[in-house]
CSV table of C-alpha atoms and ligand atoms in Angstrom, one decimal:
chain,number,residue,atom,x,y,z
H,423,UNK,CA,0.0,0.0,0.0
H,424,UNK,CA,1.6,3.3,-0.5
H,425,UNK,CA,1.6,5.6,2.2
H,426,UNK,CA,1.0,8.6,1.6
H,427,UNK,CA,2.4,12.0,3.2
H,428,UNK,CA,1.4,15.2,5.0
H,429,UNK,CA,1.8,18.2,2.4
H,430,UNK,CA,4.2,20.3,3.9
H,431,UNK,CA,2.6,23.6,5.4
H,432,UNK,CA,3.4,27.1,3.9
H,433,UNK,CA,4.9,29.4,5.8
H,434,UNK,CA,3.1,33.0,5.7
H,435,UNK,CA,5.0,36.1,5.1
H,436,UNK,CA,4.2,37.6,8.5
H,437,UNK,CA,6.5,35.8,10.4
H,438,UNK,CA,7.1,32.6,8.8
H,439,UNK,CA,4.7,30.8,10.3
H,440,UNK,CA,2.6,28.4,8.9
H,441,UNK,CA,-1.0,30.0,7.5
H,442,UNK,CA,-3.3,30.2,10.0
H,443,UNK,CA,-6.2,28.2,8.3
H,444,UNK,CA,-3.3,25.3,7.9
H,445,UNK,CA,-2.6,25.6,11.1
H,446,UNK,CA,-5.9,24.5,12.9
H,447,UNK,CA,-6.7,22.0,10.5
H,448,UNK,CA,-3.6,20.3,11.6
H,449,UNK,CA,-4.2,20.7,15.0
H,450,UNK,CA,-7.9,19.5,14.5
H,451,UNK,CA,-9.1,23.0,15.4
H,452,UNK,CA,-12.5,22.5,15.3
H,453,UNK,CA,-14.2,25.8,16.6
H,454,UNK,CA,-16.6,24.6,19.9
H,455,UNK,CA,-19.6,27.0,20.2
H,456,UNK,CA,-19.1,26.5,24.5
H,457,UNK,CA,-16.3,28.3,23.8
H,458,UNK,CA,-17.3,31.5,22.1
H,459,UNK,CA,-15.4,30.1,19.2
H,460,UNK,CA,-15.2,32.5,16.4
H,461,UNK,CA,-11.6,32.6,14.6
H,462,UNK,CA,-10.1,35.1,12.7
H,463,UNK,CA,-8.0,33.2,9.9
H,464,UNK,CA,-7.2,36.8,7.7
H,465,UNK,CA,-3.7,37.9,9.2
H,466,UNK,CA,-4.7,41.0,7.4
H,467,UNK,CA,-7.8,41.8,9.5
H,468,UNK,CA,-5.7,40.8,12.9
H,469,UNK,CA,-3.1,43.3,11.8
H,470,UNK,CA,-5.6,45.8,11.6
H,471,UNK,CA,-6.6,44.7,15.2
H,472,UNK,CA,-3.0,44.7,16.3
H,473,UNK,CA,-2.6,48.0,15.1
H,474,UNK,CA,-5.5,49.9,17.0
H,475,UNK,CA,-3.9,49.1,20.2
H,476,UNK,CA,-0.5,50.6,19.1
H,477,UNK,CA,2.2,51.8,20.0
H,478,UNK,CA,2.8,48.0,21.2
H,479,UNK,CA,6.8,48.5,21.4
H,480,UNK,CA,6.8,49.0,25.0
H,481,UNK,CA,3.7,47.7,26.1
H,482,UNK,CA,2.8,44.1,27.5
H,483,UNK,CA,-0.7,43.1,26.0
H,484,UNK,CA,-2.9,40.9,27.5
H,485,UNK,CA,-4.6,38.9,25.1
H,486,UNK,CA,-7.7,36.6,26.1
H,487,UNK,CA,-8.6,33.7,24.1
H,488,UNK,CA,-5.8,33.7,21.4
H,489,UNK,CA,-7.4,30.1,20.0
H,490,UNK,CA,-5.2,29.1,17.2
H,491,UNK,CA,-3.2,32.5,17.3
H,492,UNK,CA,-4.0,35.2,14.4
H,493,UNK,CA,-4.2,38.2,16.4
H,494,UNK,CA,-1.5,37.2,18.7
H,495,UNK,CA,0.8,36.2,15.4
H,496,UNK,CA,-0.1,39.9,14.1
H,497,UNK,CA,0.5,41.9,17.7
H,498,UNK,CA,4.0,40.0,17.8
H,499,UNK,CA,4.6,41.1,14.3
H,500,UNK,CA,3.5,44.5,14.8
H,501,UNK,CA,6.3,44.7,17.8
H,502,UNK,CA,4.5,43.8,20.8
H,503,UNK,CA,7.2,43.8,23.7
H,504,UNK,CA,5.4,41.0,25.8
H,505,UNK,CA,2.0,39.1,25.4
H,506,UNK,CA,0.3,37.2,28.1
H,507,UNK,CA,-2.2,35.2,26.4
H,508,UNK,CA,-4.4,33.3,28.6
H,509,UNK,CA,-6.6,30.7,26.9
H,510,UNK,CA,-9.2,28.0,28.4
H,511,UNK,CA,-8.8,25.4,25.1
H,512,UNK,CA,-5.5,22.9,25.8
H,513,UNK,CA,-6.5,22.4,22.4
H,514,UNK,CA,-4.6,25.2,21.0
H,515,UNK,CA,-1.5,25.1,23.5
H,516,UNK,CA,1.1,23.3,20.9
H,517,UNK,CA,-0.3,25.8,18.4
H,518,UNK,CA,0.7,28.8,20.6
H,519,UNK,CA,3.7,27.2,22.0
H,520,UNK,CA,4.9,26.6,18.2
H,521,UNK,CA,4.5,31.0,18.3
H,522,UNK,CA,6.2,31.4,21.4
H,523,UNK,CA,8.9,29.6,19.9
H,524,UNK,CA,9.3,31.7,16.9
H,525,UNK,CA,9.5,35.1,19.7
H,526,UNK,CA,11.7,33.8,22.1
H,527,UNK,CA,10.6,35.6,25.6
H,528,UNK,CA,7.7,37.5,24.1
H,529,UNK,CA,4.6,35.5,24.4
H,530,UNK,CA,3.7,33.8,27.9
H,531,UNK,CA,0.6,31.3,27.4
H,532,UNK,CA,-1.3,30.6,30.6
H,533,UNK,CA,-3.8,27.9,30.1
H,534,UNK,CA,-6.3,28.9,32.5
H,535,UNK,CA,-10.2,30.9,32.2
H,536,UNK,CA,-10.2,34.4,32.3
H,537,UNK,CA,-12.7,34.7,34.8
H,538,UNK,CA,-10.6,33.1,37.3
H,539,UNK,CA,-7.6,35.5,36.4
H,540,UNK,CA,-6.3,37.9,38.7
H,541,UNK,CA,-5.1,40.1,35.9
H,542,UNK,CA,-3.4,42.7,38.1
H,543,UNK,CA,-1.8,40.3,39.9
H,544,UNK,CA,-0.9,38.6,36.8
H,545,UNK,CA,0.3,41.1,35.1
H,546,UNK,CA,2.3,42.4,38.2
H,547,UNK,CA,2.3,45.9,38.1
H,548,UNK,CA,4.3,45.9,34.9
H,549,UNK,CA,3.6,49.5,33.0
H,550,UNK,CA,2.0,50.2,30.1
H,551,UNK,CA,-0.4,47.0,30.2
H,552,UNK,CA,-3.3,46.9,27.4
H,553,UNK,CA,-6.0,44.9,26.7
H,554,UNK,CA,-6.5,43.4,22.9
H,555,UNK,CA,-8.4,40.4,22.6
H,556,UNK,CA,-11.3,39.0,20.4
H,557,UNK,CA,-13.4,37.9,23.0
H,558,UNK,CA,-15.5,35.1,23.6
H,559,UNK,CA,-19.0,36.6,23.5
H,560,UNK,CA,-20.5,35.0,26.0
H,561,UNK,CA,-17.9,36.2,28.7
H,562,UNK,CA,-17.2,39.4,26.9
H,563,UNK,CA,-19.5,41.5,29.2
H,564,UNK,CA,-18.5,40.1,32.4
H,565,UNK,CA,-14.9,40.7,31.5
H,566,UNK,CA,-15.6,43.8,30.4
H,567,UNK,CA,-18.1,44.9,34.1
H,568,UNK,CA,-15.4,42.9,36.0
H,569,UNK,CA,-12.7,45.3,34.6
H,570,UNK,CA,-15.0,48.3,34.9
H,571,UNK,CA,-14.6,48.0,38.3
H,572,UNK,CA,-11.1,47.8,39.0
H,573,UNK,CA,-10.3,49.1,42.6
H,574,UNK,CA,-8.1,51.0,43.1
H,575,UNK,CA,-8.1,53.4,39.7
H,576,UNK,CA,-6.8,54.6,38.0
H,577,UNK,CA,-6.4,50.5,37.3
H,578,UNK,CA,-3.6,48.0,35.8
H,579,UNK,CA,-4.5,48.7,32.2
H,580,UNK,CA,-3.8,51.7,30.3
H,581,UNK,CA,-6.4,50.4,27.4
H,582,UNK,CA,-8.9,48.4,26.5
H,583,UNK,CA,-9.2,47.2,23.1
H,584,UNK,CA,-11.7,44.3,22.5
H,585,UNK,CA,-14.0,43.3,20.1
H,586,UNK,CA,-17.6,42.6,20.8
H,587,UNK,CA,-20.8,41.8,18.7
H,588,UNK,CA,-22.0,45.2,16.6
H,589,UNK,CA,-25.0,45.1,19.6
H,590,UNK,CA,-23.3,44.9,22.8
H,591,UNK,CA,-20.6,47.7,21.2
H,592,UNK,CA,-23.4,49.9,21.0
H,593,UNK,CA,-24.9,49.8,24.9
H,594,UNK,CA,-21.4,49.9,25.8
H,595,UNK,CA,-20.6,53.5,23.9
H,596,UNK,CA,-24.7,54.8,23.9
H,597,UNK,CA,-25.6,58.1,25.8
H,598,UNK,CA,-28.8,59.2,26.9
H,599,UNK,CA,-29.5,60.1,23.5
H,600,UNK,CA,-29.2,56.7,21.8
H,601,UNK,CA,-32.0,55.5,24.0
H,602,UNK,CA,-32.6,52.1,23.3
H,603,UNK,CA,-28.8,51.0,24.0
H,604,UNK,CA,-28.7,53.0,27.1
H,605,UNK,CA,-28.4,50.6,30.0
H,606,UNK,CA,-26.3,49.7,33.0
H,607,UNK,CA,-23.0,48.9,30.6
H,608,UNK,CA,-22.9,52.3,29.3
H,609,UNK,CA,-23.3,54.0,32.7
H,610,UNK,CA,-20.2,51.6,33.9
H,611,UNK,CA,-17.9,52.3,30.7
H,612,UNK,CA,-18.8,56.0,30.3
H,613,UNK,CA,-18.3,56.9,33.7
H,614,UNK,CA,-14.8,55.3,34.4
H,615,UNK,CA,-13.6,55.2,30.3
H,616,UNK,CA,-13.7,57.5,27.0
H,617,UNK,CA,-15.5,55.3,24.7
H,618,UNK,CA,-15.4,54.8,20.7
H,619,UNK,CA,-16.4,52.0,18.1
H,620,UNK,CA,-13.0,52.2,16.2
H,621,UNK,CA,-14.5,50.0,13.3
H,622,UNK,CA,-17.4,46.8,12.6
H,623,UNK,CA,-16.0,43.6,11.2
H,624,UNK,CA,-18.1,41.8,9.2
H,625,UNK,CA,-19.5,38.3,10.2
H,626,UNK,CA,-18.1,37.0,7.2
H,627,UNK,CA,-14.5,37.4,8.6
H,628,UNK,CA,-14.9,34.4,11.1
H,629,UNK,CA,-14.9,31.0,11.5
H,630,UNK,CA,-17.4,29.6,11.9
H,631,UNK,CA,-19.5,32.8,10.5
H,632,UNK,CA,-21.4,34.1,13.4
H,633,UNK,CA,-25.0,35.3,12.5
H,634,UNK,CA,-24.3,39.3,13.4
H,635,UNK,CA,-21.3,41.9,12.4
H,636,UNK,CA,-18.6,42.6,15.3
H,637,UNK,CA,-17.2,46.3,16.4
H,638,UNK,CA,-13.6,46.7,17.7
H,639,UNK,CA,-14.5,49.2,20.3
H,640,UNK,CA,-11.9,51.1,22.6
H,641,UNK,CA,-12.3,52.1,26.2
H,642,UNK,CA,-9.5,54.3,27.4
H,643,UNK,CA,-9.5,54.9,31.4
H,644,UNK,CA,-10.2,58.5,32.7
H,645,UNK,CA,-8.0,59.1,35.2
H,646,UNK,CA,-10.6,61.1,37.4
H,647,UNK,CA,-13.8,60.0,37.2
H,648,UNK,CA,-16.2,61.4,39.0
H,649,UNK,CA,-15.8,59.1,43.3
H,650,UNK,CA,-18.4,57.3,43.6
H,651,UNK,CA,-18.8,53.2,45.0
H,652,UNK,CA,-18.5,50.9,41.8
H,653,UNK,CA,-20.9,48.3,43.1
H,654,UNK,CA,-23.6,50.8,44.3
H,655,UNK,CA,-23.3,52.6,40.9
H,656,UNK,CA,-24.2,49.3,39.1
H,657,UNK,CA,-27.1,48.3,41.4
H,658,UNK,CA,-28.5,52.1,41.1
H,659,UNK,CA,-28.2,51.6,36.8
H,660,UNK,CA,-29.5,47.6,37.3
H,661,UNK,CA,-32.5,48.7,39.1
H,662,UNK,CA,-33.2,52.1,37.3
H,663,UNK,CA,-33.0,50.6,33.6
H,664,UNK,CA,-34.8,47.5,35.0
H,665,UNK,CA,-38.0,49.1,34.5
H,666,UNK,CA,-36.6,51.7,32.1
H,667,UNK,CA,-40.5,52.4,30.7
H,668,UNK,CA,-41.3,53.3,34.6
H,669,UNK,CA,-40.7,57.2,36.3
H,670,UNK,CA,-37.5,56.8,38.8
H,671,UNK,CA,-39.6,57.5,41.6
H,672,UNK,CA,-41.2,53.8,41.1
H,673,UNK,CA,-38.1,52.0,39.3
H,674,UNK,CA,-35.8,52.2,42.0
H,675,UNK,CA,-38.2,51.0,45.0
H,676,UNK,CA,-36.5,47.9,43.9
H,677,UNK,CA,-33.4,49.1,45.6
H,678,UNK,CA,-34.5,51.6,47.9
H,679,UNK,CA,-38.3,50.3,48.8
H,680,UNK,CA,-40.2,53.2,50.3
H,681,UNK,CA,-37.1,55.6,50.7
H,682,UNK,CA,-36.8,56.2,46.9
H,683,UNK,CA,-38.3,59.3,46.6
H,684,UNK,CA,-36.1,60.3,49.7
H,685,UNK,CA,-33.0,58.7,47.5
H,686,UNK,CA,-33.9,60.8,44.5
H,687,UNK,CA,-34.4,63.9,46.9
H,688,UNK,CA,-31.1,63.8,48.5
H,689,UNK,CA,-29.6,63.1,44.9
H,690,UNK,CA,-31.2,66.2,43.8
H,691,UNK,CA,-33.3,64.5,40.4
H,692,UNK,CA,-36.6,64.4,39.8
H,693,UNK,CA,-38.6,61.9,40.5
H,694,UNK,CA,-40.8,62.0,37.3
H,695,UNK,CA,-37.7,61.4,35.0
H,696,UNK,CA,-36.9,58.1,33.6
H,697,UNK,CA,-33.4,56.1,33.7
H,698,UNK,CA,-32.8,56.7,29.7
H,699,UNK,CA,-33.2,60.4,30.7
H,700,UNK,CA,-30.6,60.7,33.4
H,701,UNK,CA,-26.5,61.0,32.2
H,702,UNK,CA,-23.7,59.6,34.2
H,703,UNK,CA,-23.5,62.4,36.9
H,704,UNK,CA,-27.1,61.8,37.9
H,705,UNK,CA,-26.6,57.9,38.4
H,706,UNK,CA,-23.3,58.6,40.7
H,707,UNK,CA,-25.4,61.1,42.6
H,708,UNK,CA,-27.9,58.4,43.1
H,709,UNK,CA,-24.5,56.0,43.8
H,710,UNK,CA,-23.6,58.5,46.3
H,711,UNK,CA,-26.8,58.8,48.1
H,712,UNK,CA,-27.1,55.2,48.7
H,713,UNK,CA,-23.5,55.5,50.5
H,714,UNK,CA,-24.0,55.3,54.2
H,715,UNK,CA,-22.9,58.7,55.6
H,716,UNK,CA,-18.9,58.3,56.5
S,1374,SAM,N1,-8.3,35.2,19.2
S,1374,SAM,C1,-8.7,34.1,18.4
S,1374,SAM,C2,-9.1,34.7,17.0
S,1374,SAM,O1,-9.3,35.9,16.9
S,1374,SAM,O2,-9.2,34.0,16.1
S,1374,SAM,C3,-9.9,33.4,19.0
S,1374,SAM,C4,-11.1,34.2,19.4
S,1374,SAM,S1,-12.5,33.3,19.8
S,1374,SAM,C5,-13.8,34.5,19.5
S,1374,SAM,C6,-12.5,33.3,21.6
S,1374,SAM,C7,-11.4,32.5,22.3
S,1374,SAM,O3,-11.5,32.6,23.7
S,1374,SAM,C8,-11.3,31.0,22.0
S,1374,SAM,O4,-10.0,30.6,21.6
S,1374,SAM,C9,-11.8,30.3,23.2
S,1374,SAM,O5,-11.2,29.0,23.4
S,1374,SAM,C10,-11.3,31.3,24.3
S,1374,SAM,N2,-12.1,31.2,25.6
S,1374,SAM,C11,-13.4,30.9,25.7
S,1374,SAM,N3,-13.7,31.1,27.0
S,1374,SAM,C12,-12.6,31.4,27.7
S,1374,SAM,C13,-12.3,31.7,29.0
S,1374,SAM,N4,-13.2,31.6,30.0
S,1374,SAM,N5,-11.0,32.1,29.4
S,1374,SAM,C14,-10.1,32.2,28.4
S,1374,SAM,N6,-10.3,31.9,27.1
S,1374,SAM,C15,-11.5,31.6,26.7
């Protein structure tokens, strides 16, 4: 019988590596939808990634979910000075040990779920430390709340980068005025970060082809924003936009029960308004008022 042999793998032009499509097939990198898996096979489009978190000389980027390694390939090309990559799949370990190899001393892999990550402690205080990752969407927004509230802040990161689906990019940057996508995650990034959509990616761009376009959106920390208690903020924004339809005065008697007309008076709004009609300086008055008196 004749045996027949692998075809050898071209290398791409980025960095010599093999192409990235080649490179999951012969690591059987089937995508698993339990793991938010969407890859991004065009080292073109991860360049373009790479590049809106520049400068990336001096930085060390934190990358979660790297998966068979496009946008980490294209940040080391781009002259990252250090990645920490930290991925939940052992699938695609070998993959990104095979890139570590090709940057000696650049790319740390930690196998490990980012929801379990101490990143500041990870990280260790090393200066500037950004964020760049295509996230898996179904932890995107808990990464992104858990980061939000960062104590003490000004905190570990200097940027976010991150890609989300086209919807949740627009709650995350939406002011009063973009009413429907006004919510809880826009009073949490707008209140601690500048916020922008940089640009969309269509669905077409990943496999497998998810069923909606992605944004690459950018959250840059502010390095005063207004004091205020993280956690009460978010429960004042959770319990306003809960009833979002409903006057203040009756939304929030699901924090405050029959002190939230007192709340709103001491947080001088008015009661009649509604949660979409209130900007980030009313919710961290409301934040504030719930404080206990120190
Ligand atoms: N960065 C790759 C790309 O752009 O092609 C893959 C992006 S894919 C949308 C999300 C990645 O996050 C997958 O590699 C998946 O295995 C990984 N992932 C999923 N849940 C994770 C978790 N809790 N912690 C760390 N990585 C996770």
């Amino acid at each position: 019988m004749r045996k027949s042999w692998p075809q050898p793998i071209p290398s791409s032009r980025l960095d010599g590596l093999p192409p990235l499509r080649e490179v999951a097939a012969a690591h059987g990198l089937l995508a698993k939808k339990s793991l938010g898996q969407n890859f991004l096979f065009d080292l073109n489009l991860t360049g373009r990634i790479a590049r809106a978190a520049a400068p990336l000389t001096n930085a060390t980027i934190v990358e979660i979910g790297p998966g068979p390694g496009g946008l980490t390939r294209s940040l080391l090309a781009e002259g990252a000075r250090k990645i920490i990559a930290v991925e939940r799949d052992t699938r695609c370990i070998p993959v990104l040990s095979e890139i570590a190899n090709n940057y000696p001393g650049r790319l740390d892999v930690i196998e490990g779920d980012a929801l379990e990550t101490d990143f500041a402690v990870l990280t260790g205080g090393e200066s500037p430390t950004r964020v760049c990752a295509n996230l898996p969407y179904r932890i995107a927004t808990a990464l992104l709340v858990r980061w939000l509230q960062t104590e003490p802040w000004p905190p570990w990161f200097d940027r976010l980068v991150l890609m989300f689906q086209r919807e949740v990019a627009e709650r995350i940057v939406a002011g009063p005025a973009e009413r429907a996508a006004y919510g809880r995650l826009a009073v949490l990034s707008n209140w601690r970060c500048e916020t922008r959509i940089l640009f969309d990616i269509p669905a077409a761009a990943f496999t497998p082809r998810p069923k909606v376009r992605s944004s690459l959106v950018e959250l840059m920390p502010r390095a005063a924003p207004f004091a205020c208690d993280a956690k009460l903020l978010s429960e004042v924004a959770q319990a306003a936009f809960g009833q979002r339809r409903k006057m203040l005065r009756q939304s929030l008697k699901s924090l405050a029960g029959s002190d939230a007309a007192g709340l709103l008076a001491r947080a001088d709004i008015d009661p009649t308004l509604r949660a979409e009609e209130i900007g980030i300086e009313g919710f961290v008055a409301l934040a504030r008022a719930l404080s206990p008196p120190s």
